Amino acid sequence: MRQHAHPFSSHPISSAWVASSNTALAPTTPIPPSALCRAYSSSASSVKAAEPPASPVFAVAGVTEATPADDDPHSCMTPKAVVELLDRYIIGQDDAKRAVAVAYRNRWRRKRVPASIRDDIVPKNILLIGPTGCGKTEIARRLAKLANSPFVKVEATKFTEVGYHGRDVDTIIRDLLEAAIGLVRQRLRRQHEAALRAVVEERLLRALHSQEQLGAAGQPAVVEALREKLRKGELEDVYIEVDLTPPPGARGGGGAGGPGIIDLGGFGMGSPQTPVVINLTNLGGKKDVRTLKVREARPLLEDLEAERMFPPEQLIKEAIAATEQDGIVFIDEIDKIVSGGRGPGSWRSGDPSSEGVQRDLLPIIEGSVVSTKHGNVSTDHILFICAGAFHSVKPSDLMAELQGRLPIRVELRPLSRADFLRILTEPEYNLIRQQKVLLSSEGVDLEFSPGALDEVTRVAEELNRSLDNIGARRLHAVLERVVEEISFDAPELVARAREQAGAEGQQAQAGTAAGAGTTPVAEAQSSAAAVSSGGTAEGAQQAGAAGSGAGPDSPAAAPGRVKVVIDRAHVERTLSALLQKQDLTRYIL
Ligand SMILES: Nc1ncnc2c1ncn2[C@@H]1O[C@H](COP(=O)(O)OP(=O)(O)OP(=O)(O)O)[C@@H](O)[C@H]1O
Ligand SMILES: [Mg+2]
């Protein structure tokens, strides 16, 4: 078996790592807040004004401690900036947005006060109160994403009191740390992407170089020729022999499937929940050399080299810091662990498990140290957002101490039909856009007429009234049903349209067809759209307009694509049968 020396004797990344690990609280994710804020401040001057002075001095009566110079990328996430960012994704619920923005900022502020008084400032955690599907979880999830913070969402009912069989609340913090590990890993990988690619390219070149059919070894010209071919993707199917032995003490980053390697996900594969698993196989010095195609070897080498660049102990150190300083925990269904509430202001211990879970949550929310397999995590600065519908109990039925730790309370309102329409169309990645993008990948340009959208919201509202009120979640189910047909038929529809367009194109070339002003592609669109809209009168009209590109709202699709218009009649047709059978509706919508 051939051994491949590492192309670099000393790793180019190691010094970068040391530098970044000294500033452990660098942004932990894809879009660092600083970048967000830069983008934001270009459109909103108010955010610039909110930037802290270069060397802020703490000046409260009796305290003259200076805070450290502020290079925290979260600085520009002022409450106003956070609300405006949340507005891009969540419709209405202004009070809740303001509340989370302020709580988030207060955590930032609390970090900055002198240690001598910090402990006396109670973390400003939040209690969101509102009906199902009105945006409680979405607000917390978006906040975490915008802030690039480690985030976990748990349901309070899933826990049991310490000492009883089941999940205890400490697992929340352990899961949060795993999320942070995933984020830090992604960030590091992204930050050092170019270096990583260069290292892997060198390793691939060495492996290719040693293949007989690809030329004599050791000649720079040959190497450069190989490099060019490699970069052009011409060598992807060439077999090479690669050494995928993970560095000692690393996770099994050489790829899943190796004997004895416990690998629960590749480095940077994006799962924040991916646990770090130590590879025990290589402690004995066993090599893992495999023969693979270049295209198969590349991702495995990238995983392996990433392991080498970012040693697990450094990764964990940064992840613990990110958990402690930036973590956000969302505890849903907090009202379901309230067992009392029958008397005014009372909290009764009717259910020992619920009572126990509340009691167990308290130290975590108050600030304590949780031990994990990666080390201790302090919960002092973690932001807790709790939520519940509080239909049958009141927030005042929570344990008094827990109430004290959730000082910010905010009610979310039920969503109206007008809100539904906005939710369908306005948020950055709204449901309609998601459907369009999905089908666009098949070559279908999907459009919804205003009538169709109106009908979708009408049906969603009606179902919420007649069945359970599940809020905006109903829109997902209704819309899925509406697009089901086109979603299923799309590939064949596009293929047929392309075939037809090709045939008509040939005819046109032979001078036998192609009527004036109507391209073969437009003809294909026309028939496809009519099929997809189910052949209703309005649908055919829409389809015709789409196909000829006549309607101002229905420009013709690009060549080789199919335009489909979903109109009110289509929505009525797809949903009417279901709506008539309530039993069926209950399951499907
Ligand atoms: N105000 C809103 N703006 C935009 N989308 C919303 C809004 N409310 C709900 N949604 C949509 O509905 C889905 C469900 O919302 P979410 O998970 O936030 O509900 P919830 O209030 O947490 O409900 P539950 O009490 O059942 O947990 C979200 O994924 C989102 O797509
Ligand atoms: Mg929720």
mmCIF file of C-alpha atoms in Angstrom, residues 148-282:
data_model
loop_
_atom_site.group_PDB
_atom_site.id
_atom_site.type_symbol
_atom_site.label_atom_id
_atom_site.label_comp_id
_atom_site.label_asym_id
_atom_site.label_seq_id
_atom_site.Cartn_x
_atom_site.Cartn_y
_atom_site.Cartn_z
ATOM 1 C CA ASN A 148 -26.253 33.085 14.583
ATOM 2 C CA SER A 149 -26.813 31.615 17.984
ATOM 3 C CA PRO A 150 -26.880 27.999 19.080
ATOM 4 C CA PHE A 151 -30.547 27.154 19.500
ATOM 5 C CA VAL A 152 -32.605 24.296 20.829
ATOM 6 C CA LYS A 153 -36.345 23.922 20.934
ATOM 7 C CA VAL A 154 -37.763 21.511 23.448
ATOM 8 C CA GLU A 155 -41.194 20.624 24.685
ATOM 9 C CA ALA A 156 -41.560 20.869 28.426
ATOM 10 C CA THR A 157 -43.789 17.811 28.459
ATOM 11 C CA LYS A 158 -40.973 15.610 27.170
ATOM 12 C CA PHE A 159 -39.062 15.852 30.432
ATOM 13 C CA THR A 160 -39.326 14.020 33.672
ATOM 14 C CA GLU A 161 -38.142 15.003 37.078
ATOM 15 C CA VAL A 162 -34.539 14.148 37.933
ATOM 16 C CA GLY A 163 -34.475 10.762 39.587
ATOM 17 C CA TYR A 164 -37.423 9.473 37.567
ATOM 18 C CA HIS A 165 -37.092 7.412 34.432
ATOM 19 C CA GLY A 166 -36.923 9.638 31.310
ATOM 20 C CA ARG A 167 -35.159 12.702 29.961
ATOM 21 C CA ASP A 168 -34.012 15.156 32.573
ATOM 22 C CA VAL A 169 -33.759 18.856 31.881
ATOM 23 C CA ASP A 170 -29.950 18.895 31.831
ATOM 24 C CA THR A 171 -30.187 17.304 28.391
ATOM 25 C CA ILE A 172 -31.454 20.669 27.128
ATOM 26 C CA ILE A 173 -28.058 22.201 27.778
ATOM 27 C CA ARG A 174 -26.259 19.172 26.407
ATOM 28 C CA ASP A 175 -28.280 19.434 23.211
ATOM 29 C CA LEU A 176 -27.577 23.150 23.052
ATOM 30 C CA LEU A 177 -23.869 22.421 23.231
ATOM 31 C CA GLU A 178 -24.192 19.900 20.409
ATOM 32 C CA ALA A 179 -25.943 22.563 18.357
ATOM 33 C CA ALA A 180 -23.089 24.945 19.114
ATOM 34 C CA ILE A 181 -20.520 22.357 18.078
ATOM 35 C CA GLY A 182 -22.304 22.023 14.753
ATOM 36 C CA LEU A 183 -22.369 25.789 14.255
ATOM 37 C CA VAL A 184 -18.730 26.307 15.181
ATOM 38 C CA ARG A 185 -17.719 23.460 12.927
ATOM 39 C CA GLN A 186 -19.642 24.934 10.012
ATOM 40 C CA ARG A 187 -18.199 28.358 10.622
ATOM 41 C CA LEU A 188 -14.626 27.132 10.785
ATOM 42 C CA ARG A 189 -15.072 25.091 7.689
ATOM 43 C CA ARG A 190 -16.505 28.032 5.831
ATOM 44 C CA GLN A 191 -13.831 30.397 7.064
ATOM 45 C CA HIS A 192 -11.072 28.088 5.915
ATOM 46 C CA GLU A 193 -12.783 26.746 2.842
ATOM 47 C CA ALA A 194 -10.151 27.947 0.381
ATOM 48 C CA ALA A 195 -7.264 26.523 2.396
ATOM 49 C CA LEU A 196 -9.115 23.270 2.845
ATOM 50 C CA ARG A 197 -9.779 22.996 -0.868
ATOM 51 C CA ALA A 198 -6.116 23.687 -1.604
ATOM 52 C CA VAL A 199 -4.923 20.971 0.779
ATOM 53 C CA VAL A 200 -7.347 18.462 -0.657
ATOM 54 C CA GLU A 201 -6.352 19.370 -4.188
ATOM 55 C CA GLU A 202 -2.736 18.670 -3.309
ATOM 56 C CA ARG A 203 -3.657 15.306 -1.881
ATOM 57 C CA LEU A 204 -5.713 14.416 -4.930
ATOM 58 C CA LEU A 205 -2.876 15.479 -7.206
ATOM 59 C CA ARG A 206 -0.414 13.313 -5.321
ATOM 60 C CA ALA A 207 -2.739 10.381 -5.570
ATOM 61 C CA LEU A 208 -3.359 10.980 -9.280
ATOM 62 C CA HIS A 209 0.279 11.542 -9.892
ATOM 63 C CA SER A 210 1.076 8.075 -8.774
ATOM 64 C CA GLN A 211 -1.356 6.510 -11.220
ATOM 65 C CA GLU A 212 0.619 5.065 -14.093
ATOM 66 C CA GLN A 213 -1.748 6.071 -16.801
ATOM 67 C CA LEU A 214 -1.465 9.730 -15.914
ATOM 68 C CA GLY A 215 2.138 10.387 -16.608
ATOM 69 C CA ALA A 216 5.626 10.312 -15.151
ATOM 70 C CA ALA A 217 6.082 11.281 -11.543
ATOM 71 C CA GLY A 218 7.946 14.276 -10.290
ATOM 72 C CA GLN A 219 7.637 16.567 -13.282
ATOM 73 C CA PRO A 220 6.139 19.969 -12.458
ATOM 74 C CA ALA A 221 4.688 20.270 -15.941
ATOM 75 C CA VAL A 222 2.842 16.996 -15.481
ATOM 76 C CA VAL A 223 1.558 18.073 -12.104
ATOM 77 C CA GLU A 224 0.315 21.349 -13.537
ATOM 78 C CA ALA A 225 -1.371 19.588 -16.422
ATOM 79 C CA LEU A 226 -3.041 17.278 -13.931
ATOM 80 C CA ARG A 227 -4.110 20.228 -11.835
ATOM 81 C CA GLU A 228 -5.751 21.852 -14.798
ATOM 82 C CA LYS A 229 -7.595 18.691 -15.722
ATOM 83 C CA LEU A 230 -8.625 18.187 -12.124
ATOM 84 C CA ARG A 231 -9.984 21.717 -11.886
ATOM 85 C CA LYS A 232 -11.887 21.269 -15.120
ATOM 86 C CA GLY A 233 -13.532 18.166 -13.653
ATOM 87 C CA GLU A 234 -12.010 15.842 -16.250
ATOM 88 C CA LEU A 235 -10.586 13.396 -13.735
ATOM 89 C CA GLU A 236 -13.610 12.855 -11.559
ATOM 90 C CA ASP A 237 -14.004 9.194 -12.510
ATOM 91 C CA VAL A 238 -10.344 8.229 -12.264
ATOM 92 C CA TYR A 239 -9.631 5.741 -9.490
ATOM 93 C CA ILE A 240 -7.043 6.739 -6.910
ATOM 94 C CA GLU A 241 -5.718 5.242 -3.742
ATOM 95 C CA VAL A 242 -6.157 7.499 -0.715
ATOM 96 C CA ASP A 243 -5.157 7.217 2.874
ATOM 97 C CA LEU A 244 -8.160 8.135 4.968
ATOM 98 C CA THR A 245 -6.644 7.363 8.342
ATOM 99 C CA PRO A 246 -8.053 9.960 10.759
ATOM 100 C CA PRO A 247 -5.603 11.907 12.875
ATOM 101 C CA PRO A 248 -5.173 10.449 16.363
ATOM 102 C CA GLY A 249 -7.939 11.467 18.749
ATOM 103 C CA ALA A 250 -10.130 12.839 15.965
ATOM 104 C CA ARG A 251 -13.712 11.920 15.221
ATOM 105 C CA GLY A 252 -14.166 9.327 12.530
ATOM 106 C CA GLY A 253 -13.961 11.981 9.875
ATOM 107 C CA GLY A 254 -12.582 9.725 7.200
ATOM 108 C CA GLY A 255 -16.091 8.852 6.255
ATOM 109 C CA ALA A 256 -18.705 6.480 7.461
ATOM 110 C CA GLY A 257 -18.419 2.836 6.746
ATOM 111 C CA GLY A 258 -14.839 2.139 7.788
ATOM 112 C CA PRO A 259 -14.536 -0.833 10.087
ATOM 113 C CA GLY A 260 -15.020 0.092 13.716
ATOM 114 C CA ILE A 261 -15.449 3.775 12.932
ATOM 115 C CA ILE A 262 -18.315 5.346 14.790
ATOM 116 C CA ASP A 263 -19.188 8.297 12.625
ATOM 117 C CA LEU A 264 -22.542 9.971 13.045
ATOM 118 C CA GLY A 265 -22.214 12.486 10.270
ATOM 119 C CA GLY A 266 -19.495 14.060 8.223
ATOM 120 C CA PHE A 267 -17.629 17.108 9.329
ATOM 121 C CA GLY A 268 -19.623 20.129 8.334
ATOM 122 C CA MET A 269 -22.472 18.146 6.908
ATOM 123 C CA GLY A 270 -24.633 20.712 8.527
ATOM 124 C CA SER A 271 -26.333 18.854 11.333
ATOM 125 C CA PRO A 272 -25.915 20.937 14.419
ATOM 126 C CA GLN A 273 -26.897 17.889 16.402
ATOM 127 C CA THR A 274 -23.976 15.814 15.148
ATOM 128 C CA PRO A 275 -22.216 14.449 18.191
ATOM 129 C CA VAL A 276 -18.469 14.433 18.349
ATOM 130 C CA VAL A 277 -17.376 10.832 18.384
ATOM 131 C CA ILE A 278 -13.840 9.814 19.046
ATOM 132 C CA ASN A 279 -12.439 7.330 16.610
ATOM 133 C CA LEU A 280 -10.984 4.489 18.552
ATOM 134 C CA THR A 281 -9.901 2.472 15.542
ATOM 135 C CA ASN A 282 -6.767 4.393 14.889
#
